[in-house]
PDB file of C-alpha atoms in Angstrom:
ATOM      1  CA  MET A1203     143.934 176.695 132.781  1.00  0.00           C
ATOM      2  CA  ARG A1204     143.660 180.104 130.711  1.00  0.00           C
ATOM      3  CA  GLU A1205     143.701 180.088 127.293  1.00  0.00           C
ATOM      4  CA  SER A1206     145.601 183.099 126.442  1.00  0.00           C
ATOM      5  CA  LYS A1207     147.983 183.990 124.098  1.00  0.00           C
ATOM      6  CA  VAL A1208     150.108 185.286 126.830  1.00  0.00           C
ATOM      7  CA  MET A1209     152.876 183.175 128.167  1.00  0.00           C
ATOM      8  CA  PRO A1210     151.726 181.347 131.218  1.00  0.00           C
ATOM      9  CA  GLY A1211     152.956 182.612 134.106  1.00  0.00           C
ATOM     10  CA  PHE A1212     154.929 181.556 137.419  1.00  0.00           C
ATOM     11  CA  SER A1213     151.461 181.023 139.223  1.00  0.00           C
ATOM     12  CA  ASP A1214     149.901 178.771 136.199  1.00  0.00           C
ATOM     13  CA  ARG A1215     152.777 176.471 136.113  1.00  0.00           C
ATOM     14  CA  LEU A1216     152.564 176.013 140.249  1.00  0.00           C
ATOM     15  CA  ALA A1217     148.850 175.465 139.321  1.00  0.00           C
ATOM     16  CA  ALA A1218     149.354 173.040 136.769  1.00  0.00           C
ATOM     17  CA  GLN A1219     152.305 171.427 138.917  1.00  0.00           C
ATOM     18  CA  ALA A1220     149.703 170.736 141.434  1.00  0.00           C
ATOM     19  CA  GLU A1221     147.407 169.483 139.427  1.00  0.00           C
ATOM     20  CA  ALA A1222     149.768 166.801 138.181  1.00  0.00           C
ATOM     21  CA  ARG A1223     150.777 165.918 141.472  1.00  0.00           C
ATOM     22  CA  LYS A1224     147.163 165.219 142.699  1.00  0.00           C
ATOM     23  CA  ALA A1225     146.386 162.867 139.616  1.00  0.00           C
ATOM     24  CA  LEU A1226     149.746 161.316 140.278  1.00  0.00           C
ATOM     25  CA  LEU A1227     148.524 160.638 143.872  1.00  0.00           C
ATOM     26  CA  ALA A1228     144.955 159.895 142.812  1.00  0.00           C
ATOM     27  CA  LYS A1229     146.582 156.689 141.084  1.00  0.00           C
ATOM     28  CA  PHE A1230     148.267 155.360 144.193  1.00  0.00           C
ATOM     29  CA  LYS A1231     145.126 155.759 146.443  1.00  0.00           C
ATOM     30  CA  PRO A1232     143.054 152.718 147.651  1.00  0.00           C
ATOM     31  CA  LYS A1233     139.800 152.074 145.634  1.00  0.00           C
ATOM     32  CA  PRO A1234     137.015 151.255 147.649  1.00  0.00           C
ATOM     33  CA  ALA A1235     136.564 147.551 147.050  1.00  0.00           C
ATOM     34  CA  VAL A1236     133.197 145.939 145.797  1.00  0.00           C
ATOM     35  CA  LYS A1237     132.659 142.978 147.265  1.00  0.00           C
ATOM     36  CA  ALA A1238     130.735 140.408 145.070  1.00  0.00           C
ATOM     37  CA  GLU A1239     127.776 139.026 147.674  1.00  0.00           C
ATOM     38  CA  GLY A1240     127.992 135.379 147.753  1.00  0.00           C
ATOM     39  CA  ALA A1241     130.570 134.980 145.281  1.00  0.00           C
ATOM     40  CA  PHE A1242     133.140 133.544 147.918  1.00  0.00           C
ATOM     41  CA  GLU A1243     132.169 130.779 150.528  1.00  0.00           C
ATOM     42  CA  THR A1244     134.167 129.478 153.445  1.00  0.00           C
ATOM     43  CA  ARG A1245     134.943 126.156 153.882  1.00  0.00           C
ATOM     44  CA  GLU A1246     132.457 125.425 156.529  1.00  0.00           C
ATOM     45  CA  GLN A1247     129.945 126.997 153.673  1.00  0.00           C
ATOM     46  CA  ARG A1248     130.839 124.807 151.025  1.00  0.00           C
ATOM     47  CA  LYS A1249     130.792 121.503 153.574  1.00  0.00           C
ATOM     48  CA  ALA A1250     127.608 122.206 154.976  1.00  0.00           C
ATOM     49  CA  ARG A1251     126.136 123.111 151.064  1.00  0.00           C
ATOM     50  CA  GLU A1252     127.532 119.703 149.677  1.00  0.00           C
ATOM     51  CA  LEU A1253     126.198 117.948 152.972  1.00  0.00           C
ATOM     52  CA  GLU A1254     122.907 119.737 152.291  1.00  0.00           C
ATOM     53  CA  GLU A1255     122.739 118.342 148.483  1.00  0.00           C
ATOM     54  CA  VAL A1256     123.989 114.778 149.393  1.00  0.00           C
ATOM     55  CA  ARG A1257     120.667 114.791 151.980  1.00  0.00           C
ATOM     56  CA  ALA A1258     118.481 115.940 149.149  1.00  0.00           C
ATOM     57  CA  LYS A1259     119.399 113.414 146.563  1.00  0.00           C
ATOM     58  CA  ARG A1260     119.515 110.235 149.294  1.00  0.00           C
ATOM     59  CA  ALA A1261     115.779 111.983 150.089  1.00  0.00           C
ATOM     60  CA  ALA A1262     114.654 112.018 146.578  1.00  0.00           C
ATOM     61  CA  GLU A1263     116.151 108.499 146.094  1.00  0.00           C
ATOM     62  CA  LYS A1264     114.376 107.302 149.092  1.00  0.00           C
ATOM     63  CA  GLU A1265     111.411 108.400 147.675  1.00  0.00           C
ATOM     64  CA  ALA A1266     111.578 107.027 144.449  1.00  0.00           C
ATOM     65  CA  ALA A1267     112.673 103.827 146.182  1.00  0.00           C
ATOM     66  CA  ARG A1268     109.272 103.973 147.959  1.00  0.00           C
ATOM     67  CA  ILE A1269     107.068 104.739 145.237  1.00  0.00           C
ATOM     68  CA  ALA A1270     108.437 102.160 143.300  1.00  0.00           C
ATOM     69  CA  LYS A1271     107.995  99.673 146.394  1.00  0.00           C
ATOM     70  CA  GLU A1272     104.423 100.897 146.493  1.00  0.00           C
ATOM     71  CA  LYS A1273     103.649 100.405 142.586  1.00  0.00           C
ATOM     72  CA  ALA A1274     105.224  96.673 142.970  1.00  0.00           C
ATOM     73  CA  GLU A1275     103.104  96.081 145.884  1.00  0.00           C
ATOM     74  CA  GLU A1276     100.150  97.392 144.156  1.00  0.00           C
ATOM     75  CA  GLU A1277     100.749  95.619 141.014  1.00  0.00           C
ATOM     76  CA  ALA A1278     101.259  92.336 143.240  1.00  0.00           C
ATOM     77  CA  ARG A1279      97.753  92.913 144.841  1.00  0.00           C
ATOM     78  CA  LEU A1280      96.064  93.262 141.598  1.00  0.00           C
ATOM     79  CA  ALA A1281      97.492  89.661 140.175  1.00  0.00           C
ATOM     80  CA  ARG A1282      96.755  88.211 143.569  1.00  0.00           C
ATOM     81  CA  GLU A1283      93.204  89.885 142.422  1.00  0.00           C
ATOM     82  CA  ASN A1284      93.144  88.728 139.109  1.00  0.00           C
ATOM     83  CA  ASP A1285      94.463  85.194 140.385  1.00  0.00           C
ATOM     84  CA  GLU A1286      91.681  84.992 142.986  1.00  0.00           C
ATOM     85  CA  GLU A1287      89.431  85.779 140.361  1.00  0.00           C
ATOM     86  CA  LEU A1288      90.538  82.977 138.227  1.00  0.00           C
ATOM     87  CA  MET A1289      90.250  80.804 140.608  1.00  0.00           C
ATOM     88  CA  LEU A1290      86.517  81.379 141.688  1.00  0.00           C
ATOM     89  CA  GLN A1291      86.036  81.306 137.957  1.00  0.00           C
ATOM     90  CA  LEU A1292      87.897  77.843 137.797  1.00  0.00           C
ATOM     91  CA  LYS A1293      85.548  76.853 140.925  1.00  0.00           C
ATOM     92  CA  ARG A1294      82.677  77.963 139.351  1.00  0.00           C
ATOM     93  CA  GLU A1295      83.239  75.916 136.516  1.00  0.00           C
ATOM     94  CA  GLU A1296      83.996  72.893 138.614  1.00  0.00           C
ATOM     95  CA  ARG A1297      80.860  73.097 140.329  1.00  0.00           C
ATOM     96  CA  LYS A1298      78.594  73.390 137.286  1.00  0.00           C
ATOM     97  CA  ALA A1299      80.914  70.643 135.807  1.00  0.00           C
ATOM     98  CA  ARG A1300      80.012  68.497 139.194  1.00  0.00           C
ATOM     99  CA  LYS A1301      76.284  69.769 139.190  1.00  0.00           C
ATOM    100  CA  ALA A1302      75.978  68.769 135.680  1.00  0.00           C
ATOM    101  CA  ALA A1303      77.249  65.316 136.418  1.00  0.00           C
ATOM    102  CA  GLU A1304      75.063  64.916 138.952  1.00  0.00           C
ATOM    103  CA  LYS A1305      72.344  65.728 137.344  1.00  0.00           C
ATOM    104  CA  GLU A1306      72.990  63.308 134.758  1.00  0.00           C
ATOM    105  CA  ALA A1307      73.738  60.700 137.354  1.00  0.00           C
ATOM    106  CA  ALA A1308      70.012  61.544 138.708  1.00  0.00           C
ATOM    107  CA  ARG A1309      68.640  61.348 135.475  1.00  0.00           C
ATOM    108  CA  ALA A1310      70.211  58.065 134.535  1.00  0.00           C
ATOM    109  CA  LYS A1311      68.928  56.302 137.749  1.00  0.00           C
ATOM    110  CA  ARG A1312      65.604  57.562 137.296  1.00  0.00           C
ATOM    111  CA  GLU A1313      65.177  56.174 133.762  1.00  0.00           C
ATOM    112  CA  MET A1314      66.578  53.087 134.803  1.00  0.00           C
ATOM    113  CA  LYS A1315      64.057  52.755 137.882  1.00  0.00           C
ATOM    114  CA  ALA A1316      61.380  53.837 135.296  1.00  0.00           C
ATOM    115  CA  GLN A1317      62.795  50.726 132.583  1.00  0.00           C
ATOM    116  CA  MET A1318      62.852  48.474 135.612  1.00  0.00           C
ATOM    117  CA  ARG A1319      59.276  49.449 136.151  1.00  0.00           C
ATOM    118  CA  ARG A1320      58.199  49.005 132.864  1.00  0.00           C
ATOM    119  CA  ALA A1321      60.327  45.997 132.237  1.00  0.00           C
ATOM    120  CA  GLY A1322      58.802  44.171 135.693  1.00  0.00           C
TER     121      GLY A1322
END
């Protein structure tokens, strides 16, 4: 529009009317839709995602159970080894006691023979 002190003419009014009509029609024109990437998922996609989550959870639980089982087996093996060491130690002590008793018996027998020779 022109800025003049003169009254607007017919052509100016027509131009203003055309601009107003364009602005009014522009409100009704469809705006280009902006689709959010990945915002909406189909039922199949959701089911596939949930299935994958369940599989991952089960795999993690299975792995944790396997690790716990291995740990328990290792602890049991160590306990058996400790028991074996304890058993070996007990056997050694028993053998030492037996050998000491045999040695004492042999010494007593020798002393008895020696006394018999001296006395007789």
